PDB file of N, CA and C in Angstrom:
ATOM      1  N   UNK A   1      15.121  27.419  17.785  1.00  0.00           N
ATOM      2  CA  UNK A   1      16.057  28.458  18.204  1.00  0.00           C
ATOM      3  C   UNK A   1      16.217  28.692  20.095  1.00  0.00           C
ATOM      4  N   UNK A   2      17.383  29.400  20.202  1.00  0.00           N
ATOM      5  CA  UNK A   2      17.404  29.353  21.404  1.00  0.00           C
ATOM      6  C   UNK A   2      17.346  31.133  22.044  1.00  0.00           C
ATOM      7  N   UNK A   3      16.809  31.377  22.942  1.00  0.00           N
ATOM      8  CA  UNK A   3      16.488  32.568  23.284  1.00  0.00           C
ATOM      9  C   UNK A   3      17.543  33.206  24.378  1.00  0.00           C
ATOM     10  N   UNK A   4      17.854  34.723  24.588  1.00  0.00           N
ATOM     11  CA  UNK A   4      18.484  34.723  25.345  1.00  0.00           C
ATOM     12  C   UNK A   4      17.652  36.232  26.107  1.00  0.00           C
ATOM     13  N   UNK A   5      18.432  36.477  27.132  1.00  0.00           N
ATOM     14  CA  UNK A   5      18.048  37.562  28.094  1.00  0.00           C
ATOM     15  C   UNK A   5      18.913  38.518  28.538  1.00  0.00           C
ATOM     16  N   UNK A   6      18.839  39.359  28.154  1.00  0.00           N
ATOM     17  CA  UNK A   6      19.752  40.540  28.847  1.00  0.00           C
ATOM     18  C   UNK A   6      19.148  41.541  29.847  1.00  0.00           C
ATOM     19  N   UNK A   7      19.381  41.687  30.543  1.00  0.00           N
ATOM     20  CA  UNK A   7      18.814  42.792  31.721  1.00  0.00           C
ATOM     21  C   UNK A   7      19.582  43.908  32.325  1.00  0.00           C
ATOM     22  N   UNK A   8      18.944  44.812  32.154  1.00  0.00           N
ATOM     23  CA  UNK A   8      19.886  45.841  33.002  1.00  0.00           C
ATOM     24  C   UNK A   8      18.765  46.395  34.340  1.00  0.00           C
ATOM     25  N   UNK A   9      18.607  47.491  34.747  1.00  0.00           N
ATOM     26  CA  UNK A   9      18.307  48.198  36.151  1.00  0.00           C
ATOM     27  C   UNK A   9      16.943  48.706  35.394  1.00  0.00           C
ATOM     28  N   UNK A  10      16.763  48.698  34.256  1.00  0.00           N
ATOM     29  CA  UNK A  10      15.181  49.436  33.196  1.00  0.00           C
ATOM     30  C   UNK A  10      15.135  49.016  32.147  1.00  0.00           C
ATOM     31  N   UNK A  11      16.102  47.823  31.374  1.00  0.00           N
ATOM     32  CA  UNK A  11      14.920  47.329  30.242  1.00  0.00           C
ATOM     33  C   UNK A  11      15.371  45.581  30.180  1.00  0.00           C
ATOM     34  N   UNK A  12      15.140  45.087  29.637  1.00  0.00           N
ATOM     35  CA  UNK A  12      15.186  43.450  29.757  1.00  0.00           C
ATOM     36  C   UNK A  12      14.719  43.450  27.679  1.00  0.00           C
ATOM     37  N   UNK A  13      16.352  42.763  26.976  1.00  0.00           N
ATOM     38  CA  UNK A  13      16.460  42.517  25.909  1.00  0.00           C
ATOM     39  C   UNK A  13      15.974  41.019  25.656  1.00  0.00           C
ATOM     40  N   UNK A  14      14.806  40.918  24.831  1.00  0.00           N
ATOM     41  CA  UNK A  14      14.849  39.046  24.640  1.00  0.00           C
ATOM     42  C   UNK A  14      14.893  38.936  23.524  1.00  0.00           C
ATOM     43  N   UNK A  15      15.704  38.043  22.858  1.00  0.00           N
ATOM     44  CA  UNK A  15      16.064  37.762  21.298  1.00  0.00           C
ATOM     45  C   UNK A  15      16.502  36.421  21.212  1.00  0.00           C
ATOM     46  N   UNK A  16      15.784  35.806  19.505  1.00  0.00           N
ATOM     47  CA  UNK A  16      15.959  34.749  19.309  1.00  0.00           C
ATOM     48  C   UNK A  16      17.477  34.566  18.491  1.00  0.00           C
ATOM     49  N   UNK A  17      18.372  33.830  19.343  1.00  0.00           N
ATOM     50  CA  UNK A  17      19.307  33.040  18.327  1.00  0.00           C
ATOM     51  C   UNK A  17      19.597  32.662  17.060  1.00  0.00           C
ATOM     52  N   UNK A  18      20.109  33.164  15.614  1.00  0.00           N
ATOM     53  CA  UNK A  18      19.626  32.969  14.638  1.00  0.00           C
ATOM     54  C   UNK A  18      21.214  32.140  14.397  1.00  0.00           C
ATOM     55  N   UNK A  19      22.355  32.211  14.586  1.00  0.00           N
ATOM     56  CA  UNK A  19      23.707  31.376  14.463  1.00  0.00           C
ATOM     57  C   UNK A  19      24.783  32.080  15.342  1.00  0.00           C
ATOM     58  N   UNK A  20      26.106  31.388  15.400  1.00  0.00           N
ATOM     59  CA  UNK A  20      26.680  31.503  16.018  1.00  0.00           C
ATOM     60  C   UNK A  20      27.717  31.545  15.332  1.00  0.00           C
ATOM     61  N   UNK A  21      29.014  32.489  15.294  1.00  0.00           N
ATOM     62  CA  UNK A  21      30.313  31.837  14.231  1.00  0.00           C
ATOM     63  C   UNK A  21      31.402  32.320  15.250  1.00  0.00           C
ATOM     64  N   UNK A  22      32.576  31.613  14.496  1.00  0.00           N
ATOM     65  CA  UNK A  22      33.658  31.720  15.322  1.00  0.00           C
ATOM     66  C   UNK A  22      34.988  32.000  13.934  1.00  0.00           C
ATOM     67  N   UNK A  23      36.012  32.499  14.839  1.00  0.00           N
ATOM     68  CA  UNK A  23      37.146  32.914  14.155  1.00  0.00           C
ATOM     69  C   UNK A  23      38.451  32.582  14.902  1.00  0.00           C
ATOM     70  N   UNK A  24      39.302  32.268  14.377  1.00  0.00           N
ATOM     71  CA  UNK A  24      40.660  31.862  15.003  1.00  0.00           C
ATOM     72  C   UNK A  24      41.797  32.621  13.962  1.00  0.00           C
ATOM     73  N   UNK A  25      42.167  33.426  14.943  1.00  0.00           N
ATOM     74  CA  UNK A  25      43.532  34.261  14.129  1.00  0.00           C
ATOM     75  C   UNK A  25      44.902  33.692  14.503  1.00  0.00           C
ATOM     76  N   UNK A  26      46.155  33.545  13.677  1.00  0.00           N
ATOM     77  CA  UNK A  26      46.921  32.915  13.961  1.00  0.00           C
ATOM     78  C   UNK A  26      48.185  34.816  13.984  1.00  0.00           C
ATOM     79  N   UNK A  27      49.007  34.372  15.039  1.00  0.00           N
ATOM     80  CA  UNK A  27      49.829  35.656  15.217  1.00  0.00           C
ATOM     81  C   UNK A  27      51.581  35.233  15.303  1.00  0.00           C
ATOM     82  N   UNK A  28      52.456  34.766  14.882  1.00  0.00           N
ATOM     83  CA  UNK A  28      53.509  35.078  14.543  1.00  0.00           C
ATOM     84  C   UNK A  28      54.532  36.013  15.202  1.00  0.00           C
ATOM     85  N   UNK A  29      55.213  35.565  16.299  1.00  0.00           N
ATOM     86  CA  UNK A  29      55.978  36.591  17.073  1.00  0.00           C
ATOM     87  C   UNK A  29      57.221  35.923  17.224  1.00  0.00           C
ATOM     88  N   UNK A  30      58.554  36.506  17.205  1.00  0.00           N
ATOM     89  CA  UNK A  30      59.884  36.100  17.178  1.00  0.00           C
ATOM     90  C   UNK A  30      60.421  36.678  18.636  1.00  0.00           C
ATOM     91  N   UNK A  31      60.596  35.534  19.593  1.00  0.00           N
ATOM     92  CA  UNK A  31      60.990  35.279  20.797  1.00  0.00           C
ATOM     93  C   UNK A  31      62.207  35.895  21.080  1.00  0.00           C
ATOM     94  N   UNK A  32      63.098  36.979  22.003  1.00  0.00           N
ATOM     95  CA  UNK A  32      64.719  37.006  22.142  1.00  0.00           C
ATOM     96  C   UNK A  32      65.081  36.030  22.783  1.00  0.00           C
ATOM     97  N   UNK A  33      63.801  35.486  23.658  1.00  0.00           N
ATOM     98  CA  UNK A  33      64.885  34.353  24.809  1.00  0.00           C
ATOM     99  C   UNK A  33      64.371  32.805  23.896  1.00  0.00           C
ATOM    100  N   UNK A  34      63.892  32.729  22.778  1.00  0.00           N
ATOM    101  CA  UNK A  34      63.492  31.562  22.091  1.00  0.00           C
ATOM    102  C   UNK A  34      65.196  31.110  21.765  1.00  0.00           C
ATOM    103  N   UNK A  35      65.694  30.082  21.868  1.00  0.00           N
ATOM    104  CA  UNK A  35      67.131  29.779  21.586  1.00  0.00           C
ATOM    105  C   UNK A  35      67.075  29.099  20.043  1.00  0.00           C
ATOM    106  N   UNK A  36      65.388  28.248  19.863  1.00  0.00           N
ATOM    107  CA  UNK A  36      65.891  27.585  18.507  1.00  0.00           C
ATOM    108  C   UNK A  36      65.037  28.488  17.484  1.00  0.00           C
ATOM    109  N   UNK A  37      65.296  30.114  17.831  1.00  0.00           N
ATOM    110  CA  UNK A  37      64.813  30.940  16.517  1.00  0.00           C
ATOM    111  C   UNK A  37      63.229  30.595  15.702  1.00  0.00           C
ATOM    112  N   UNK A  38      62.912  29.773  16.252  1.00  0.00           N
ATOM    113  CA  UNK A  38      61.277  29.406  15.964  1.00  0.00           C
ATOM    114  C   UNK A  38      59.879  30.762  16.426  1.00  0.00           C
ATOM    115  N   UNK A  39      59.273  31.076  15.652  1.00  0.00           N
ATOM    116  CA  UNK A  39      58.510  32.304  15.704  1.00  0.00           C
ATOM    117  C   UNK A  39      57.496  31.151  16.848  1.00  0.00           C
ATOM    118  N   UNK A  40      57.174  32.185  18.080  1.00  0.00           N
ATOM    119  CA  UNK A  40      56.010  31.619  18.658  1.00  0.00           C
ATOM    120  C   UNK A  40      54.547  31.983  17.948  1.00  0.00           C
ATOM    121  N   UNK A  41      54.364  31.072  18.532  1.00  0.00           N
ATOM    122  CA  UNK A  41      52.581  31.666  17.532  1.00  0.00           C
ATOM    123  C   UNK A  41      52.011  31.665  19.142  1.00  0.00           C
ATOM    124  N   UNK A  42      50.625  32.748  18.433  1.00  0.00           N
ATOM    125  CA  UNK A  42      49.726  33.124  19.554  1.00  0.00           C
ATOM    126  C   UNK A  42      48.430  32.879  18.790  1.00  0.00           C
ATOM    127  N   UNK A  43      47.115  32.336  19.527  1.00  0.00           N
ATOM    128  CA  UNK A  43      45.987  32.723  18.814  1.00  0.00           C
ATOM    129  C   UNK A  43      44.991  33.152  18.919  1.00  0.00           C
ATOM    130  N   UNK A  44      44.190  33.822  18.636  1.00  0.00           N
ATOM    131  CA  UNK A  44      43.050  34.692  18.965  1.00  0.00           C
ATOM    132  C   UNK A  44      41.685  34.545  18.825  1.00  0.00           C
ATOM    133  N   UNK A  45      40.976  34.199  19.398  1.00  0.00           N
ATOM    134  CA  UNK A  45      39.915  33.674  19.028  1.00  0.00           C
ATOM    135  C   UNK A  45      38.831  35.059  19.194  1.00  0.00           C
ATOM    136  N   UNK A  46      37.824  34.805  18.188  1.00  0.00           N
ATOM    137  CA  UNK A  46      36.646  35.802  18.135  1.00  0.00           C
ATOM    138  C   UNK A  46      35.376  34.984  17.832  1.00  0.00           C
ATOM    139  N   UNK A  47      34.097  35.226  18.454  1.00  0.00           N
ATOM    140  CA  UNK A  47      33.176  34.595  18.530  1.00  0.00           C
ATOM    141  C   UNK A  47      32.050  35.751  18.666  1.00  0.00           C
ATOM    142  N   UNK A  48      31.266  35.272  17.821  1.00  0.00           N
ATOM    143  CA  UNK A  48      29.846  36.001  17.362  1.00  0.00           C
ATOM    144  C   UNK A  48      28.637  35.863  17.604  1.00  0.00           C
ATOM    145  N   UNK A  49      27.838  36.223  17.895  1.00  0.00           N
ATOM    146  CA  UNK A  49      26.034  35.682  18.414  1.00  0.00           C
ATOM    147  C   UNK A  49      25.608  36.580  17.260  1.00  0.00           C
ATOM    148  N   UNK A  50      24.792  36.190  16.316  1.00  0.00           N
ATOM    149  CA  UNK A  50      23.455  36.954  15.659  1.00  0.00           C
ATOM    150  C   UNK A  50      22.161  36.446  15.368  1.00  0.00           C
ATOM    151  N   UNK A  51      21.448  37.457  15.956  1.00  0.00           N
ATOM    152  CA  UNK A  51      20.273  37.753  16.173  1.00  0.00           C
ATOM    153  C   UNK A  51      19.514  38.414  15.469  1.00  0.00           C
ATOM    154  N   UNK A  52      18.636  37.368  15.002  1.00  0.00           N
ATOM    155  CA  UNK A  52      17.403  38.106  14.184  1.00  0.00           C
ATOM    156  C   UNK A  52      16.441  38.803  14.427  1.00  0.00           C
ATOM    157  N   UNK A  53      15.591  37.995  15.254  1.00  0.00           N
ATOM    158  CA  UNK A  53      14.728  39.211  16.147  1.00  0.00           C
ATOM    159  C   UNK A  53      14.530  39.029  17.622  1.00  0.00           C
ATOM    160  N   UNK A  54      14.035  40.370  17.984  1.00  0.00           N
ATOM    161  CA  UNK A  54      14.060  40.949  19.510  1.00  0.00           C
ATOM    162  C   UNK A  54      13.455  41.903  19.815  1.00  0.00           C
ATOM    163  N   UNK A  55      12.763  41.826  21.115  1.00  0.00           N
ATOM    164  CA  UNK A  55      12.056  42.648  21.965  1.00  0.00           C
ATOM    165  C   UNK A  55      12.915  42.996  22.788  1.00  0.00           C
ATOM    166  N   UNK A  56      12.560  44.178  23.182  1.00  0.00           N
ATOM    167  CA  UNK A  56      12.926  45.471  24.231  1.00  0.00           C
ATOM    168  C   UNK A  56      11.904  46.098  24.770  1.00  0.00           C
ATOM    169  N   UNK A  57      11.638  45.386  26.212  1.00  0.00           N
ATOM    170  CA  UNK A  57      11.158  46.076  27.161  1.00  0.00           C
ATOM    171  C   UNK A  57      11.604  46.774  28.023  1.00  0.00           C
ATOM    172  N   UNK A  58      10.683  47.708  27.640  1.00  0.00           N
ATOM    173  CA  UNK A  58      11.147  48.910  29.194  1.00  0.00           C
ATOM    174  C   UNK A  58      10.255  49.093  30.689  1.00  0.00           C
ATOM    175  N   UNK A  59      10.779  48.915  31.387  1.00  0.00           N
ATOM    176  CA  UNK A  59      10.141  48.475  32.821  1.00  0.00           C
ATOM    177  C   UNK A  59      10.659  49.673  33.865  1.00  0.00           C
ATOM    178  N   UNK A  60       9.537  49.586  34.808  1.00  0.00           N
ATOM    179  CA  UNK A  60       9.647  50.785  35.701  1.00  0.00           C
ATOM    180  C   UNK A  60       9.901  49.350  36.841  1.00  0.00           C
ATOM    181  N   UNK A  61       9.174  48.453  37.110  1.00  0.00           N
ATOM    182  CA  UNK A  61       9.284  47.714  38.174  1.00  0.00           C
ATOM    183  C   UNK A  61       9.838  46.404  37.912  1.00  0.00           C
ATOM    184  N   UNK A  62      11.366  46.370  37.442  1.00  0.00           N
ATOM    185  CA  UNK A  62      11.561  45.049  36.714  1.00  0.00           C
ATOM    186  C   UNK A  62      11.993  43.716  37.398  1.00  0.00           C
ATOM    187  N   UNK A  63      12.017  44.119  38.553  1.00  0.00           N
ATOM    188  CA  UNK A  63      11.990  42.080  39.537  1.00  0.00           C
ATOM    189  C   UNK A  63      10.550  42.005  39.025  1.00  0.00           C
ATOM    190  N   UNK A  64       9.131  42.009  38.927  1.00  0.00           N
ATOM    191  CA  UNK A  64       7.995  41.766  38.648  1.00  0.00           C
ATOM    192  C   UNK A  64       8.197  41.052  37.386  1.00  0.00           C
ATOM    193  N   UNK A  65       8.695  41.874  35.959  1.00  0.00           N
ATOM    194  CA  UNK A  65       8.754  41.267  35.128  1.00  0.00           C
ATOM    195  C   UNK A  65       9.549  40.218  35.141  1.00  0.00           C
ATOM    196  N   UNK A  66      10.871  40.338  35.895  1.00  0.00           N
ATOM    197  CA  UNK A  66      11.994  39.071  36.134  1.00  0.00           C
ATOM    198  C   UNK A  66      11.570  37.934  36.693  1.00  0.00           C
ATOM    199  N   UNK A  67      10.612  38.129  37.753  1.00  0.00           N
ATOM    200  CA  UNK A  67       9.632  37.026  38.195  1.00  0.00           C
ATOM    201  C   UNK A  67       8.769  36.171  37.168  1.00  0.00           C
ATOM    202  N   UNK A  68       7.697  37.033  36.375  1.00  0.00           N
ATOM    203  CA  UNK A  68       7.439  36.484  35.854  1.00  0.00           C
ATOM    204  C   UNK A  68       7.810  35.508  34.244  1.00  0.00           C
ATOM    205  N   UNK A  69       8.690  36.071  33.770  1.00  0.00           N
ATOM    206  CA  UNK A  69       9.936  35.641  32.995  1.00  0.00           C
ATOM    207  C   UNK A  69      10.508  34.303  33.606  1.00  0.00           C
ATOM    208  N   UNK A  70      10.909  34.375  34.686  1.00  0.00           N
ATOM    209  CA  UNK A  70      11.539  32.880  35.436  1.00  0.00           C
ATOM    210  C   UNK A  70      10.456  31.926  35.542  1.00  0.00           C
ATOM    211  N   UNK A  71       9.103  32.344  36.152  1.00  0.00           N
ATOM    212  CA  UNK A  71       8.135  31.520  36.188  1.00  0.00           C
ATOM    213  C   UNK A  71       7.871  30.438  34.767  1.00  0.00           C
ATOM    214  N   UNK A  72       7.883  31.708  33.854  1.00  0.00           N
ATOM    215  CA  UNK A  72       7.737  30.799  32.569  1.00  0.00           C
ATOM    216  C   UNK A  72       8.941  29.910  31.695  1.00  0.00           C
ATOM    217  N   UNK A  73       9.731  29.990  32.023  1.00  0.00           N
ATOM    218  CA  UNK A  73      11.088  29.015  32.111  1.00  0.00           C
ATOM    219  C   UNK A  73      10.862  28.226  32.768  1.00  0.00           C
ATOM    220  N   UNK A  74      10.609  28.165  33.972  1.00  0.00           N
ATOM    221  CA  UNK A  74      10.172  27.100  35.006  1.00  0.00           C
ATOM    222  C   UNK A  74       9.764  26.001  34.541  1.00  0.00           C
ATOM    223  N   UNK A  75       9.090  26.410  33.935  1.00  0.00           N
ATOM    224  CA  UNK A  75       8.339  25.171  33.433  1.00  0.00           C
ATOM    225  C   UNK A  75       8.434  25.015  31.839  1.00  0.00           C
ATOM    226  N   UNK A  76       9.327  25.696  31.053  1.00  0.00           N
ATOM    227  CA  UNK A  76       9.681  25.473  29.995  1.00  0.00           C
ATOM    228  C   UNK A  76      10.246  24.928  29.648  1.00  0.00           C
ATOM    229  N   UNK A  77      10.547  23.034  29.012  1.00  0.00           N
ATOM    230  CA  UNK A  77      11.070  22.393  28.293  1.00  0.00           C
ATOM    231  C   UNK A  77      11.587  22.512  26.746  1.00  0.00           C
ATOM    232  N   UNK A  78      12.721  22.385  26.676  1.00  0.00           N
ATOM    233  CA  UNK A  78      12.984  22.562  25.043  1.00  0.00           C
ATOM    234  C   UNK A  78      13.528  21.484  24.869  1.00  0.00           C
ATOM    235  N   UNK A  79      12.586  20.486  23.225  1.00  0.00           N
ATOM    236  CA  UNK A  79      12.885  19.304  22.610  1.00  0.00           C
ATOM    237  C   UNK A  79      14.275  19.222  21.946  1.00  0.00           C
ATOM    238  N   UNK A  80      14.897  17.914  22.922  1.00  0.00           N
ATOM    239  CA  UNK A  80      16.445  17.744  22.306  1.00  0.00           C
ATOM    240  C   UNK A  80      16.157  16.493  21.592  1.00  0.00           C
TER     241      UNK A  80
END
């Protein structure tokens, strides 16, 4: 599984990605400038990421925590 790290000034969220989903919606509109009178199609894409497990770390010294995480990922290699 992939991991994602999201952080702000106070918190770090580490989560395991379970799966992703995408959805495509089609909207047809009539155009006033369209001479052929065919509807104009506009596609809307929606993406989701579903996480199963997560860990929230509260930190006063966020820079120290981030440096530790960067060192861990610097030496971590995923198998392909």
